[in-house]
């Protein structure tokens, strides 16, 4: 039964992913949420691995997620299903529709579809960026408010028994420092990566490839956790 | 011939890291320059088709080249060739990735990698948008469509509702067809 679901979901992705790898990311995210097999953090790890291992990102990601849902068989089935629509569409295209590729109306329709898809990709990238930061920021604010409340309690309880509240505040303050550190680390890595992209382009007149960016991210992650 | 198609695309699948767009130059080098399976014009046609049909670009290119050289069977062999390295490598990795992620230095590295990946995706979207706008005759319409689709997802995320991406893509396709029809009517 689970295989039937995999077949349906990945056939859909294969059929609707105009423009290659990045378009499949939001769709795969939907699937992961539907099956509840991975958290968003793990999915982002998978995306990074898919980008830095051989083969098209879309295929790597399909194999990964299929594997997660239904084992090795699931991985193979998901991959085949994602490939099948593209395969058949090209065959049909080459046989019957090759002459329409220069058609004005087809071109115009595609020029409408493409920006919409770019918008979807952008929203997903932004969402991912925020998901690295947001849980910690909201946690941080929550704890900070909590400390204020507890402090008011101390004023009221004053001489009766404030040690319990003081202990709680101490514990919260430690958590607060921890979250603050994670947020700072995120911001530093972001600035470093963007700066590196910019300098690389300015100095070497080439764009920093995805793989080099990912390697840079890994080095920064290790370095910053080592230093701070 | 079938075996050669399979081996060539297996090699292409195995040695291109970074997805479909990285693959374009490798396919050009292998199939146009070295094997002379396609000429340059045919390759550009192939690119146009690959970009405007759904599915991973790598698959589109493999199927097309395979078909041109060896009809249906050629297409099958080339496509299997280009997919197989992914299946093998990823299956092996996903077998032990979860254990490896518990090691501190690896999880530290992935902390940085996740930030880097989100920046890469945002940057790719920016580049794609710039290309779209500069090629389009209707620049404002392009930007508006981009903004509307991006905002719909962002707002629904904030509200905690999930809009299926597949439905959004369907809407985009529908919009494309309707606007294209409307435009051709107006011309007549």
XYZ file of C-alpha atoms in Angstrom:
416
model
C 0.000 0.000 0.000
C 2.773 2.373 0.985
C 4.393 1.670 -2.403
C 1.236 2.733 -4.233
C 1.365 6.054 -2.394
C 5.030 6.478 -3.267
C 4.286 5.711 -6.926
C 1.480 8.278 -7.072
C 3.380 11.034 -5.251
C 6.585 10.738 -7.220
C 4.828 10.392 -10.580
C 3.179 13.727 -9.734
C 6.531 15.313 -8.953
C 8.074 13.962 -12.141
C 5.192 15.312 -14.174
C 5.095 18.803 -12.696
C 8.713 19.698 -11.996
C 9.363 22.166 -14.791
C 12.913 23.452 -14.743
C 14.778 20.742 -12.910
C 16.163 20.026 -9.475
C 15.211 22.981 -7.355
C 11.556 22.825 -8.373
C 11.242 19.385 -6.813
C 12.410 20.608 -3.388
C 9.095 22.204 -2.315
C 7.164 19.183 -3.593
C 9.417 16.770 -1.752
C 8.950 18.916 1.346
C 5.172 18.422 1.031
C 5.657 14.668 0.798
C 7.965 14.542 3.800
C 5.376 16.415 5.843
C 2.602 14.140 4.621
C 4.373 10.942 5.641
C 5.936 12.562 8.662
C 9.167 10.615 8.113
C 11.744 13.368 8.464
C 12.029 16.668 10.236
C 12.888 19.749 8.217
C 16.446 19.746 9.523
C 17.082 16.226 8.231
C 15.533 17.124 4.874
C 17.921 20.043 4.579
C 20.807 17.693 5.322
C 19.534 15.438 2.538
C 19.315 18.346 0.126
C 22.901 19.270 0.921
C 24.070 15.692 0.349
C 22.054 15.464 -2.873
C 23.818 18.535 -4.115
C 27.293 17.339 -3.266
C 27.026 13.759 -4.525
C 27.087 12.712 -8.176
C 23.885 12.831 -10.184
C 20.966 15.197 -10.637
C 19.633 16.707 -7.387
C 16.054 15.734 -8.190
C 16.990 12.075 -8.594
C 19.210 11.972 -5.521
C 16.483 13.528 -3.426
C 13.865 11.087 -4.737
C 16.094 8.128 -3.873
C 16.757 9.555 -0.413
C 13.163 10.263 0.526
C 11.843 7.073 -1.072
C 14.415 5.171 0.986
C 13.197 6.897 4.113
C 9.546 6.044 3.431
C 9.856 2.507 2.117
C 13.404 1.208 2.432
C 15.694 0.418 -0.520
C 12.721 -0.722 -2.629
C 10.968 2.557 -1.846
C 14.040 4.453 -3.025
C 14.200 2.592 -6.322
C 10.451 2.916 -6.928
C 10.442 6.647 -6.103
C 13.339 7.249 -8.488
C 11.787 5.293 -11.351
C 8.477 7.110 -10.880
C 10.101 10.499 -10.888
C 12.018 9.653 -14.078
C 9.168 7.988 -15.972
C 7.071 11.082 -16.877
C 10.126 12.983 -18.149
C 11.153 9.938 -20.170
C 7.740 9.455 -21.772
C 7.165 13.162 -22.387
C 10.476 13.466 -24.245
C 9.679 10.410 -26.355
C 6.270 11.825 -27.294
C 7.799 15.243 -27.864
C 10.524 14.012 -30.212
C 8.035 11.923 -32.160
C 5.154 14.382 -32.561
C 5.713 17.878 -31.250
C 9.261 18.823 -32.138
C 8.024 21.540 -34.492
C 5.990 23.310 -31.803
C 8.941 24.314 -29.666
C 9.317 27.518 -31.672
C 5.598 28.287 -31.537
C 4.936 31.807 -30.255
C 2.023 30.825 -28.001
C 3.810 27.889 -26.422
C 6.763 30.125 -25.690
C 4.518 32.766 -24.147
C 2.695 30.223 -21.959
C 6.049 28.957 -20.706
C 7.196 32.490 -19.970
C 4.142 32.803 -17.687
C 4.705 29.478 -15.958
C 8.415 29.959 -15.265
C 8.281 33.092 -13.032
C 5.580 31.430 -10.920
C 7.896 28.503 -10.315
C 10.819 30.803 -9.526
C 8.560 32.426 -6.903
C 7.890 29.016 -5.353
C 11.617 28.226 -5.251
C 12.361 31.576 -3.635
C 9.723 31.047 -0.937
C 11.184 27.649 -0.136
C 14.737 29.006 0.128
C 13.587 31.824 2.385
C 11.563 29.377 4.478
C 14.608 27.195 4.945
C 16.754 30.110 5.921
C 14.213 31.208 8.504
C 13.856 27.655 9.832
C 17.556 27.706 10.747
C 16.940 30.740 12.893
C 13.304 31.067 13.888
C 12.830 28.260 16.448
C 15.679 29.674 18.493
C 14.574 33.295 18.216
C 11.010 32.512 19.370
C 12.345 30.286 22.181
C 14.673 33.097 23.199
C 11.858 35.652 23.451
C 9.655 33.200 25.354
C 12.296 32.535 27.993
C 13.134 36.192 28.335
C 9.476 37.002 29.060
C 9.328 34.120 31.474
C 12.277 35.482 33.437
C 10.556 38.844 33.771
C 7.451 37.146 35.160
C 9.500 35.120 37.607
C 11.301 38.280 38.738
C 7.945 39.855 39.609
C 7.124 36.758 41.625
C 10.295 37.270 43.604
C 9.289 40.814 44.424
C 5.985 39.546 45.769
C 7.393 36.528 47.556
C 10.315 38.570 48.749
C 11.342 37.177 52.101
C 9.166 34.079 52.183
C 11.000 31.720 49.848
C 12.709 33.202 46.831
C 15.428 30.531 46.435
C 13.202 28.335 44.267
C 12.524 31.177 41.863
C 16.158 32.196 41.843
C 17.181 28.669 40.868
C 14.641 28.637 38.056
C 15.892 31.955 36.788
C 19.470 30.732 36.817
C 18.534 27.687 34.797
C 16.642 29.800 32.284
C 19.529 32.176 31.956
C 21.807 29.310 30.956
C 19.288 28.272 28.267
C 19.069 31.854 27.140
C 22.832 32.025 26.586
C 22.704 28.768 24.641
C 20.011 30.006 22.259
C 21.718 33.324 21.844
C 24.898 31.506 20.835
C 23.080 29.470 18.169
C 21.510 32.608 16.714
C 24.868 34.389 16.647
C 26.507 31.390 14.968
C 23.803 31.348 12.272
C 24.236 35.034 11.572
C 28.033 34.782 11.409
C 27.919 31.834 8.992
C 25.386 33.660 6.797
C 27.543 36.764 6.614
C 30.693 34.741 5.884
C 29.038 32.723 3.092
C 27.559 35.793 1.388
C 30.856 37.647 1.725
C 32.751 34.673 0.275
C 30.371 34.483 -2.704
C 30.789 38.187 -3.314
C 34.603 38.235 -2.999
C 35.028 35.084 -5.089
C 33.084 36.702 -7.915
C 34.926 40.013 -7.604
C 38.435 38.549 -7.463
C 38.279 35.391 -9.580
C 35.478 36.604 -11.883
C 33.782 33.228 -11.465
C 30.792 32.253 -9.419
C 31.380 30.155 -6.349
C 30.039 26.709 -7.245
C 27.400 25.072 -5.076
C 29.754 22.362 -3.931
C 32.418 24.824 -2.857
C 29.749 26.823 -1.005
C 28.608 23.676 0.801
C 32.204 22.787 1.720
C 32.673 26.333 2.994
C 29.496 25.972 5.068
C 30.822 22.739 6.580
C 34.176 24.298 7.468
C 32.479 27.349 8.977
C 30.120 25.131 10.971
C 32.981 23.126 12.459
C 35.171 26.175 13.064
C 32.494 28.260 14.725
C 31.353 25.459 17.040
C 35.015 24.911 17.954
C 35.727 28.561 18.697
C 32.512 29.652 20.450
C 25.662 1.012 -29.554
C 23.224 0.396 -26.687
C 26.097 -0.485 -24.404
C 28.015 2.626 -25.456
C 24.987 4.836 -24.738
C 24.589 3.217 -21.351
C 28.267 3.560 -20.409
C 28.519 7.161 -21.643
C 25.501 8.316 -19.658
C 26.516 6.269 -16.647
C 29.805 8.182 -16.723
C 27.957 11.487 -17.113
C 25.709 10.610 -14.163
C 28.626 9.543 -12.042
C 30.945 12.464 -12.649
C 28.631 15.456 -12.570
C 28.129 16.866 -9.127
C 25.683 19.685 -8.587
C 22.709 18.743 -10.683
C 21.232 19.250 -14.107
C 22.756 22.561 -15.037
C 26.266 21.292 -14.302
C 25.441 18.359 -16.533
C 24.721 20.498 -19.590
C 28.365 21.232 -20.314
C 29.383 17.613 -19.707
C 26.745 16.305 -22.116
C 27.855 18.833 -24.701
C 31.468 17.733 -24.315
C 30.694 13.995 -24.501
C 27.882 13.833 -27.040
C 28.649 16.769 -29.341
C 32.417 17.303 -29.240
C 33.717 13.796 -28.703
C 31.179 11.218 -29.854
C 29.518 13.509 -32.430
C 26.112 11.985 -31.702
C 24.491 15.406 -32.028
C 25.480 18.574 -33.833
C 25.450 21.953 -32.124
C 22.068 23.055 -33.432
C 20.467 19.815 -32.375
C 22.000 20.255 -28.945
C 20.445 23.715 -28.585
C 17.079 22.254 -29.615
C 17.543 19.603 -26.985
C 18.251 22.272 -24.370
C 15.099 24.184 -25.248
C 13.017 21.019 -25.011
C 14.671 19.934 -21.763
C 14.018 23.281 -20.143
C 10.402 23.519 -21.211
C 9.272 19.990 -20.376
C 8.786 18.722 -16.846
C 11.295 16.455 -15.188
C 14.967 16.674 -14.352
C 16.980 18.200 -17.194
C 19.517 15.382 -17.034
C 16.795 12.812 -17.723
C 15.396 14.833 -20.607
C 18.831 15.083 -22.209
C 19.611 11.388 -21.765
C 16.254 10.286 -23.176
C 16.510 12.628 -26.146
C 20.074 11.682 -27.084
C 19.311 8.003 -26.564
C 16.276 8.220 -28.816
C 18.116 10.058 -31.569
C 20.911 7.485 -31.574
C 19.068 4.255 -30.820
C 15.310 4.778 -30.958
C 13.246 3.491 -28.014
C 15.804 1.037 -26.660
C 18.537 3.647 -26.889
C 16.424 6.037 -24.847
C 15.857 3.353 -22.218
C 19.550 2.497 -21.915
C 20.731 6.105 -21.785
C 18.150 7.030 -19.143
C 18.955 4.026 -16.957
C 22.625 4.868 -17.339
C 22.218 8.414 -16.089
C 19.997 7.426 -13.135
C 21.888 4.374 -11.883
C 24.849 6.175 -10.232
C 22.410 8.255 -8.141
C 20.488 5.218 -6.948
C 23.658 3.340 -6.004
C 25.458 6.213 -4.269
C 22.439 7.563 -2.371
C 21.245 4.130 -1.265
C 24.662 3.493 0.265
C 24.782 6.911 1.932
C 21.279 6.779 3.387
C 22.173 3.409 4.935
C 24.614 4.953 7.392
C 23.911 8.710 7.327
C 21.840 8.744 10.523
C 24.606 7.140 12.595
C 27.218 9.456 11.159
C 25.134 12.539 12.022
C 25.461 11.735 15.721
C 29.206 12.414 15.630
C 29.775 15.929 16.935
C 32.084 17.198 14.193
C 29.688 15.955 11.481
C 26.650 17.588 13.070
C 28.672 20.800 13.471
C 29.537 20.663 9.783
C 25.906 20.108 8.819
C 24.864 23.051 10.960
C 26.949 25.263 8.673
C 25.931 23.352 5.542
C 22.221 23.935 6.186
C 22.768 27.680 6.316
C 24.873 27.510 3.133
C 22.250 25.463 1.267
C 19.442 27.882 2.073
C 21.603 30.716 0.754
C 22.365 28.730 -2.417
C 18.654 28.183 -3.067
C 17.829 31.857 -2.527
C 20.683 32.852 -4.829
C 19.570 30.424 -7.536
C 16.046 31.848 -7.356
C 17.473 35.386 -7.684
C 19.524 34.400 -10.735
C 16.554 32.674 -12.360
C 14.389 35.728 -11.729
C 16.957 38.052 -13.288
C 17.164 35.825 -16.384
C 13.387 35.668 -16.665
C 12.962 39.425 -16.343
C 15.705 40.267 -18.805
C 14.354 37.857 -21.441
C 10.690 38.684 -20.995
C 8.713 41.168 -23.062
C 6.359 41.686 -20.134
C 8.754 42.521 -17.341
C 6.207 43.812 -14.850
C 3.946 40.791 -15.324
C 6.927 38.512 -14.694
C 7.803 40.253 -11.437
C 4.171 40.324 -10.287
C 3.729 36.589 -10.929
C 6.952 35.898 -9.055
C 5.888 37.990 -6.067
C 2.360 36.590 -5.915
C 3.512 32.975 -5.878
C 6.291 33.624 -3.378
C 3.977 35.583 -1.075
C 1.168 33.022 -1.208
C 3.533 30.404 0.183
C 5.094 32.717 2.765
C 1.723 33.939 4.043
C 0.252 30.430 4.196
C 3.359 29.321 6.111
C 2.928 32.117 8.622
C -0.756 31.230 9.056
C 0.298 27.638 9.636
C -1.615 26.358 6.617
C -0.018 24.193 3.997
C -0.788 24.843 0.353
C 0.288 21.924 -1.789
C 3.018 22.923 -4.231
C 1.516 20.620 -6.826
C -1.714 22.624 -6.798
C 0.276 25.845 -7.176
C 2.117 24.448 -10.200
C -1.214 23.382 -11.716
C -2.504 26.936 -11.221
C 0.644 28.300 -12.891
C 0.174 25.997 -15.898
C -3.491 26.994 -16.154
C -2.563 30.670 -15.981
C 0.006 30.142 -18.741
C -2.547 28.496 -21.022
C -5.305 31.051 -20.322
C -3.100 34.115 -20.791
C -1.557 32.633 -23.911
C -5.010 31.980 -25.377
C -6.177 35.465 -24.418
C -3.172 36.986 -26.114
C -3.607 35.060 -29.357
C -7.319 36.012 -29.448
C -6.455 39.651 -29.085
C -4.027 39.390 -31.972
C -6.704 38.007 -34.264
